[in-house]
Amino acid sequence: MELKPKATESKPSKFEGMIDERLGELLEAGETVRGVAAASQQKGIFSGGVVALAVTDRRLIIQPLDRRGKGPKGEATSIAREEVASAKLGRPGGSWESPSSIIVGQVSIQVKLKTKSGDKFRFMLMDGSGLFGAMGGGESQAAGADALRVFLDRDRAADI
């Protein structure tokens, strides 16, 4: 009996398939997707939701998702690079009351974005790295987080 290794081709996740389909409708001619990441968006003290952050060579597309993250919900917001007035990336702050809080803090990125028109956005996303990277989206999430850093003109070392 001969043992053969399994093919290691990665299949797109359900999330990637759903987002790719929606992005096909939103992209302009010649626009290239650099990365996509899932994030939570805080809109107010007690409100927020799940979004897909799609970074292209021209803009950031924020696509709200339904409560279970299984499909697009509502209209997407598009922010061109030149529309960004300020952006802050860092590790989430706060008190560490449990080991899980410490772990999540080490693999998460908090993003605060303000546009020149005065719109403000706050996101929290896993960066897909570390021991728990695969559970937080893995390579796809890491590529999306890195694309977001490049779009906002930040590098991994600049994260707080």
Coordinates of N, CA and C in Angstrom, one line a residue:
M1 N 0.8 -1.2 0.0 CA 0.0 0.0 0.0 C 0.9 1.2 0.0
E2 N 0.6 2.1 -0.9 CA 1.4 3.3 -1.0 C 0.6 4.5 -0.5
L3 N 1.3 5.3 0.3 CA 0.6 6.5 0.8 C 1.0 7.7 -0.1
K4 N 0.0 8.4 -0.4 CA 0.2 9.6 -1.3 C -0.3 10.9 -0.5
P5 N 0.5 11.9 -0.6 CA 0.1 13.1 0.1 C -1.1 13.8 -0.6
K6 N -1.9 14.4 0.2 CA -3.1 15.1 -0.3 C -2.7 16.4 -1.0
A7 N -3.4 16.8 -2.0 CA -3.2 18.0 -2.6 C -3.4 19.1 -1.6
T8 N -2.5 20.1 -1.6 CA -2.7 21.2 -0.6 C -3.3 22.5 -1.2
E9 N -3.9 22.3 -2.3 CA -4.6 23.5 -2.9 C -5.6 24.0 -2.0
S10 N -5.6 25.3 -1.8 CA -6.6 25.9 -0.9 C -7.8 26.3 -1.7
K11 N -9.0 26.0 -1.1 CA -10.3 26.3 -1.7 C -10.7 27.6 -1.1
P12 N -11.4 28.5 -1.8 CA -11.9 29.7 -1.2 C -12.9 29.4 -0.2
S13 N -12.9 30.1 0.9 CA -13.9 29.9 2.0 C -15.2 30.5 1.5
K14 N -16.3 30.1 2.2 CA -17.6 30.7 1.9 C -17.6 32.2 1.9
F15 N -16.9 32.7 2.9 CA -16.8 34.2 3.0 C -16.1 34.8 1.8
E16 N -15.0 34.2 1.3 CA -14.3 34.7 0.2 C -15.2 34.6 -1.1
G17 N -15.9 33.5 -1.2 CA -16.8 33.3 -2.4 C -17.9 34.3 -2.4
M18 N -18.5 34.6 -1.3 CA -19.6 35.6 -1.2 C -19.1 37.0 -1.5
I19 N -17.9 37.3 -0.9 CA -17.4 38.7 -1.1 C -16.9 38.8 -2.6
D20 N -16.3 37.8 -3.2 CA -15.8 37.9 -4.5 C -17.0 38.2 -5.5
E21 N -18.1 37.5 -5.2 CA -19.3 37.7 -6.0 C -19.8 39.2 -5.9
R22 N -19.9 39.7 -4.7 CA -20.3 41.1 -4.5 C -19.3 42.1 -5.1
L23 N -18.0 41.8 -4.9 CA -17.0 42.7 -5.4 C -17.1 42.8 -7.0
G24 N -17.4 41.7 -7.6 CA -17.6 41.7 -9.0 C -18.6 42.7 -9.5
E25 N -19.6 43.0 -8.7 CA -20.6 44.0 -9.0 C -20.1 45.4 -8.7
L26 N -19.1 45.6 -7.8 CA -18.7 46.9 -7.3 C -17.5 47.5 -8.0
L27 N -16.6 46.6 -8.6 CA -15.4 47.0 -9.1 C -15.5 47.8 -10.4
E28 N -14.7 48.8 -10.6 CA -14.6 49.5 -11.9 C -13.7 48.8 -12.8
A29 N -13.8 49.1 -14.1 CA -13.0 48.5 -15.1 C -11.5 48.7 -14.8
G30 N -10.7 47.6 -14.8 CA -9.3 47.7 -14.5 C -8.9 47.8 -13.1
E31 N -9.8 47.8 -12.2 CA -9.6 47.9 -10.7 C -9.1 46.5 -10.2
T32 N -8.1 46.5 -9.3 CA -7.6 45.2 -8.8 C -7.8 45.2 -7.3
V33 N -8.3 44.0 -6.8 CA -8.4 43.8 -5.4 C -7.1 43.4 -4.8
R34 N -6.6 44.1 -3.8 CA -5.4 43.8 -3.1 C -5.6 42.9 -1.9
G35 N -6.7 42.9 -1.3 CA -7.0 42.1 -0.1 C -8.4 42.4 0.4
V36 N -8.9 41.4 1.1 CA -10.2 41.5 1.8 C -10.1 40.9 3.2
A37 N -10.7 41.6 4.2 CA -10.7 41.2 5.5 C -12.1 41.4 6.2
A38 N -12.4 40.5 7.1 CA -13.7 40.7 7.8 C -13.3 41.5 9.1
A39 N -14.2 42.4 9.4 CA -14.0 43.3 10.6 C -15.3 43.6 11.3
S40 N -15.2 44.0 12.5 CA -16.4 44.5 13.2 C -16.3 46.0 13.1
Q41 N -17.5 46.7 12.9 CA -17.5 48.1 12.8 C -18.3 48.7 13.9
Q42 N -17.7 49.6 14.7 CA -18.4 50.2 15.7 C -19.0 51.5 15.2
K43 N -20.3 51.6 15.3 CA -21.0 52.9 14.8 C -21.4 53.8 16.0
G44 N -21.6 53.2 17.1 CA -22.0 54.0 18.3 C -21.6 53.2 19.5
I45 N -22.1 53.7 20.7 CA -21.7 53.0 21.9 C -22.3 51.6 21.9
F46 N -23.5 51.5 21.5 CA -24.2 50.2 21.5 C -24.6 49.6 20.1
S47 N -24.0 50.2 19.1 CA -24.4 49.7 17.8 C -23.1 49.4 16.9
G48 N -23.3 48.5 16.0 CA -22.2 48.2 15.1 C -22.6 47.0 14.3
G49 N -21.7 46.4 13.7 CA -22.0 45.2 12.8 C -20.8 44.7 12.2
V50 N -20.9 43.6 11.4 CA -19.8 43.0 10.7 C -19.8 43.5 9.3
V51 N -18.5 43.8 8.8 CA -18.3 44.3 7.5 C -17.2 43.6 6.8
A52 N -17.1 43.6 5.5 CA -16.0 43.2 4.7 C -15.3 44.4 4.3
L53 N -14.0 44.5 4.5 CA -13.1 45.6 4.1 C -12.4 45.1 2.9
A54 N -12.7 45.6 1.7 CA -12.0 45.2 0.5 C -11.1 46.4 0.0
V55 N -9.8 46.1 -0.1 CA -8.9 47.1 -0.5 C -8.5 46.9 -1.9
T56 N -8.7 47.9 -2.7 CA -8.3 47.8 -4.1 C -7.1 48.7 -4.4
D57 N -6.7 48.7 -5.6 CA -5.5 49.6 -5.9 C -6.0 51.1 -6.0
R58 N -7.3 51.4 -5.8 CA -7.8 52.7 -5.9 C -8.5 53.2 -4.7
R59 N -9.2 52.2 -3.9 CA -10.1 52.6 -2.8 C -10.3 51.5 -1.8
L60 N -10.9 51.9 -0.7 CA -11.4 51.0 0.3 C -12.9 50.9 0.2
I61 N -13.3 49.6 0.1 CA -14.8 49.4 -0.1 C -15.2 48.7 1.3
I62 N -16.2 49.3 1.9 CA -16.8 48.8 3.1 C -18.1 48.3 2.8
Q63 N -18.2 46.9 2.9 CA -19.5 46.3 2.6 C -20.1 45.7 3.9
P64 N -21.2 46.2 4.3 CA -21.9 45.7 5.5 C -22.4 44.2 5.2
L65 N -22.3 43.4 6.2 CA -22.8 42.0 6.1 C -24.0 41.8 7.0
D66 N -24.7 40.7 6.7 CA -25.9 40.5 7.6 C -25.4 40.0 9.0
R67 N -26.3 39.8 9.9 CA -25.9 39.6 11.3 C -25.1 38.3 11.5
R68 N -25.2 37.4 10.6 CA -24.4 36.1 10.7 C -23.2 36.2 9.8
G69 N -23.0 37.3 9.1 CA -21.8 37.4 8.2 C -21.9 36.5 7.0
K70 N -23.1 36.1 6.6 CA -23.3 35.2 5.5 C -23.6 35.8 4.1
G71 N -23.8 37.1 4.1 CA -24.1 37.8 2.9 C -24.1 39.3 3.0
P72 N -24.0 40.0 1.9 CA -24.0 41.4 1.9 C -25.4 42.0 2.4
K73 N -25.3 43.1 3.0 CA -26.5 43.7 3.5 C -26.4 45.2 3.3
G74 N -27.2 45.8 2.5 CA -27.2 47.2 2.2 C -26.1 47.6 1.2
E75 N -26.0 48.9 1.1 CA -25.1 49.5 0.2 C -23.6 49.6 0.7
A76 N -22.7 49.4 -0.2 CA -21.3 49.5 0.2 C -20.9 51.0 0.2
T77 N -19.9 51.3 1.0 CA -19.3 52.6 1.1 C -17.9 52.6 0.4
S78 N -17.6 53.5 -0.4 CA -16.3 53.6 -1.1 C -15.5 54.8 -0.6
I79 N -14.3 54.6 -0.3 CA -13.4 55.7 0.1 C -12.1 55.6 -0.7
A80 N -11.9 56.6 -1.5 CA -10.7 56.7 -2.3 C -9.5 57.1 -1.4
R81 N -8.3 56.8 -1.7 CA -7.1 57.1 -0.9 C -7.0 58.6 -0.6
E82 N -7.3 59.4 -1.6 CA -7.1 60.8 -1.4 C -8.2 61.4 -0.5
E83 N -9.3 60.7 -0.3 CA -10.4 61.1 0.6 C -10.1 60.9 2.1
V84 N -9.0 60.2 2.4 CA -8.7 59.9 3.8 C -7.9 61.1 4.4
A85 N -8.5 61.6 5.5 CA -7.9 62.8 6.2 C -7.0 62.3 7.2
S86 N -7.3 61.2 8.0 CA -6.5 60.7 9.0 C -6.8 59.2 9.2
A87 N -5.8 58.5 9.7 CA -6.0 57.1 10.0 C -5.1 56.7 11.1
K88 N -5.6 56.0 12.1 CA -4.8 55.4 13.2 C -5.0 53.9 13.2
L89 N -3.9 53.2 13.3 CA -4.0 51.8 13.5 C -3.3 51.5 14.8
G90 N -3.8 50.5 15.5 CA -3.1 50.1 16.7 C -3.7 48.8 17.3
R91 N -3.1 48.4 18.4 CA -3.6 47.3 19.1 C -4.7 47.8 20.0
P92 N -5.8 47.0 20.2 CA -6.8 47.4 21.1 C -6.3 47.6 22.6
G93 N -6.8 48.7 23.2 CA -6.3 49.0 24.6 C -7.3 48.4 25.6
G94 N -7.1 48.8 26.8 CA -8.1 48.4 27.8 C -7.4 47.5 28.8
S95 N -8.2 47.1 29.8 CA -7.6 46.2 30.8 C -7.7 44.7 30.4
W96 N -6.8 44.0 30.7 CA -6.7 42.5 30.4 C -7.2 41.7 31.6
E97 N -8.5 41.3 31.5 CA -9.1 40.6 32.7 C -9.0 39.1 32.5
S98 N -8.7 38.7 31.3 CA -8.6 37.2 31.2 C -7.5 36.9 30.1
P99 N -7.1 35.6 30.1 CA -6.1 35.2 29.2 C -6.6 35.3 27.7
S100 N -7.9 35.1 27.5 CA -8.4 35.2 26.1 C -8.4 36.7 25.7
S101 N -8.6 37.6 26.6 CA -8.5 39.1 26.2 C -7.0 39.4 25.8
I102 N -6.1 38.9 26.5 CA -4.7 39.1 26.1 C -4.4 38.6 24.8
I103 N -4.8 37.4 24.5 CA -4.6 36.7 23.2 C -5.2 37.5 22.0
V104 N -6.5 37.9 22.2 CA -7.2 38.6 21.2 C -6.5 40.0 20.9
G105 N -6.0 40.6 22.0 CA -5.4 41.9 21.9 C -4.1 41.8 21.1
Q106 N -3.4 40.6 21.1 CA -2.2 40.5 20.4 C -2.4 40.2 18.9
V107 N -3.5 39.7 18.5 CA -3.8 39.4 17.1 C -4.9 40.2 16.4
S108 N -5.2 41.3 17.1 CA -6.2 42.2 16.6 C -5.7 43.6 16.2
I109 N -6.4 44.3 15.3 CA -6.0 45.6 14.9 C -7.2 46.5 15.1
Q110 N -7.0 47.7 15.7 CA -8.1 48.6 15.8 C -7.8 49.7 14.8
V111 N -8.7 50.1 14.0 CA -8.6 51.1 12.9 C -9.5 52.2 13.2
K112 N -9.0 53.5 13.2 CA -9.9 54.7 13.3 C -9.6 55.5 12.0
L113 N -10.6 55.8 11.3 CA -10.4 56.4 10.0 C -11.4 57.6 9.9
K114 N -10.8 58.7 9.4 CA -11.6 59.9 9.2 C -11.4 60.4 7.8
T115 N -12.6 60.7 7.1 CA -12.5 61.2 5.7 C -12.5 62.7 5.7
K116 N -12.1 63.3 4.6 CA -12.0 64.8 4.5 C -13.4 65.4 4.5
S117 N -14.5 64.6 4.3 CA -15.9 65.0 4.4 C -16.4 65.0 5.8
G118 N -15.6 64.4 6.7 CA -15.9 64.4 8.1 C -16.5 63.1 8.6
D119 N -16.7 62.1 7.7 CA -17.2 60.8 8.1 C -16.1 60.1 9.0
K120 N -16.5 59.4 10.0 CA -15.6 58.6 10.9 C -16.0 57.2 10.9
F121 N -15.0 56.3 10.9 CA -15.2 54.9 10.9 C -14.2 54.3 11.9
R122 N -14.8 53.2 12.6 CA -14.0 52.5 13.6 C -14.1 51.0 13.3
F123 N -13.0 50.3 13.2 CA -13.1 48.9 12.9 C -12.2 48.1 13.8
M124 N -12.5 46.9 14.1 CA -11.6 46.0 14.8 C -11.5 44.7 13.9
L125 N -10.3 44.2 13.7 CA -10.2 43.1 12.9 C -9.0 42.2 13.3
M126 N -9.1 40.9 13.1 CA -8.0 40.0 13.4 C -7.0 40.2 12.3
D127 N -5.7 40.1 12.6 CA -4.7 40.3 11.6 C -4.2 39.0 10.9
G128 N -4.8 37.9 11.3 CA -4.5 36.6 10.7 C -3.2 36.0 11.0
S129 N -2.5 36.5 12.0 CA -1.2 36.1 12.4 C -1.1 35.3 13.7
G130 N 0.0 34.8 14.0 CA 0.2 34.1 15.3 C -0.4 32.7 15.3
L131 N -0.3 32.2 16.5 CA -0.8 30.8 16.8 C -2.2 30.6 16.4
F132 N -3.0 31.6 16.6 CA -4.5 31.5 16.4 C -4.9 32.1 15.0
G133 N -3.9 32.4 14.2 CA -4.2 33.0 12.9 C -5.1 32.3 12.0
A134 N -5.1 31.0 12.0 CA -6.0 30.2 11.1 C -7.4 30.4 11.6
M135 N -7.6 30.5 12.9 CA -9.0 30.6 13.4 C -9.5 32.0 13.1
G136 N -8.6 33.0 12.9 CA -9.0 34.4 12.7 C -9.0 34.7 11.2
G137 N -9.1 33.8 10.3 CA -9.2 34.0 8.9 C -7.9 33.6 8.1
G138 N -6.8 33.3 8.8 CA -5.6 32.8 8.2 C -5.0 33.7 7.2
E139 N -4.5 33.1 6.1 CA -3.7 33.8 5.1 C -4.6 34.9 4.4
S140 N -5.8 34.6 4.1 CA -6.7 35.5 3.5 C -6.9 36.8 4.3
Q141 N -7.2 36.6 5.6 CA -7.4 37.7 6.5 C -6.0 38.5 6.7
A142 N -4.9 37.8 6.8 CA -3.6 38.5 6.9 C -3.3 39.3 5.6
A143 N -3.7 38.8 4.5 CA -3.5 39.6 3.2 C -4.4 40.8 3.2
G144 N -5.6 40.7 3.7 CA -6.5 41.8 3.8 C -6.0 42.9 4.7
A145 N -5.5 42.4 5.9 CA -5.0 43.3 6.9 C -3.8 44.1 6.4
D146 N -2.9 43.3 5.7 CA -1.7 44.0 5.1 C -2.0 44.9 4.0
A147 N -3.0 44.6 3.2 CA -3.5 45.5 2.1 C -4.0 46.8 2.7
L148 N -4.8 46.7 3.9 CA -5.3 47.8 4.5 C -4.2 48.7 5.1
R149 N -3.2 48.1 5.7 CA -2.0 48.9 6.1 C -1.4 49.7 5.0
V150 N -1.2 49.0 3.9 CA -0.5 49.7 2.7 C -1.4 50.8 2.2
F151 N -2.7 50.5 2.1 CA -3.7 51.6 1.7 C -3.6 52.8 2.6
L152 N -3.6 52.6 3.9 CA -3.5 53.7 4.8 C -2.1 54.2 5.1
D153 N -1.2 53.6 4.3 CA 0.2 54.1 4.4 C 0.9 53.8 5.7
R154 N 0.6 52.6 6.3 CA 1.1 52.2 7.5 C 1.8 50.8 7.3
D155 N 2.8 50.5 8.2 CA 3.3 49.2 8.1 C 3.1 48.4 9.4
R156 N 3.4 47.2 9.4 CA 3.2 46.3 10.6 C 3.9 46.9 11.8
A157 N 5.1 47.4 11.6 CA 5.9 47.9 12.7 C 5.3 49.2 13.3
A158 N 4.4 49.9 12.6 CA 3.8 51.1 13.1 C 2.6 50.8 14.0
D159 N 2.1 49.6 14.0 CA 1.0 49.2 14.8 C 1.4 49.4 16.3
I160 N 0.6 49.9 17.1 CA 0.9 50.1 18.5 C 0.8 48.8 19.2

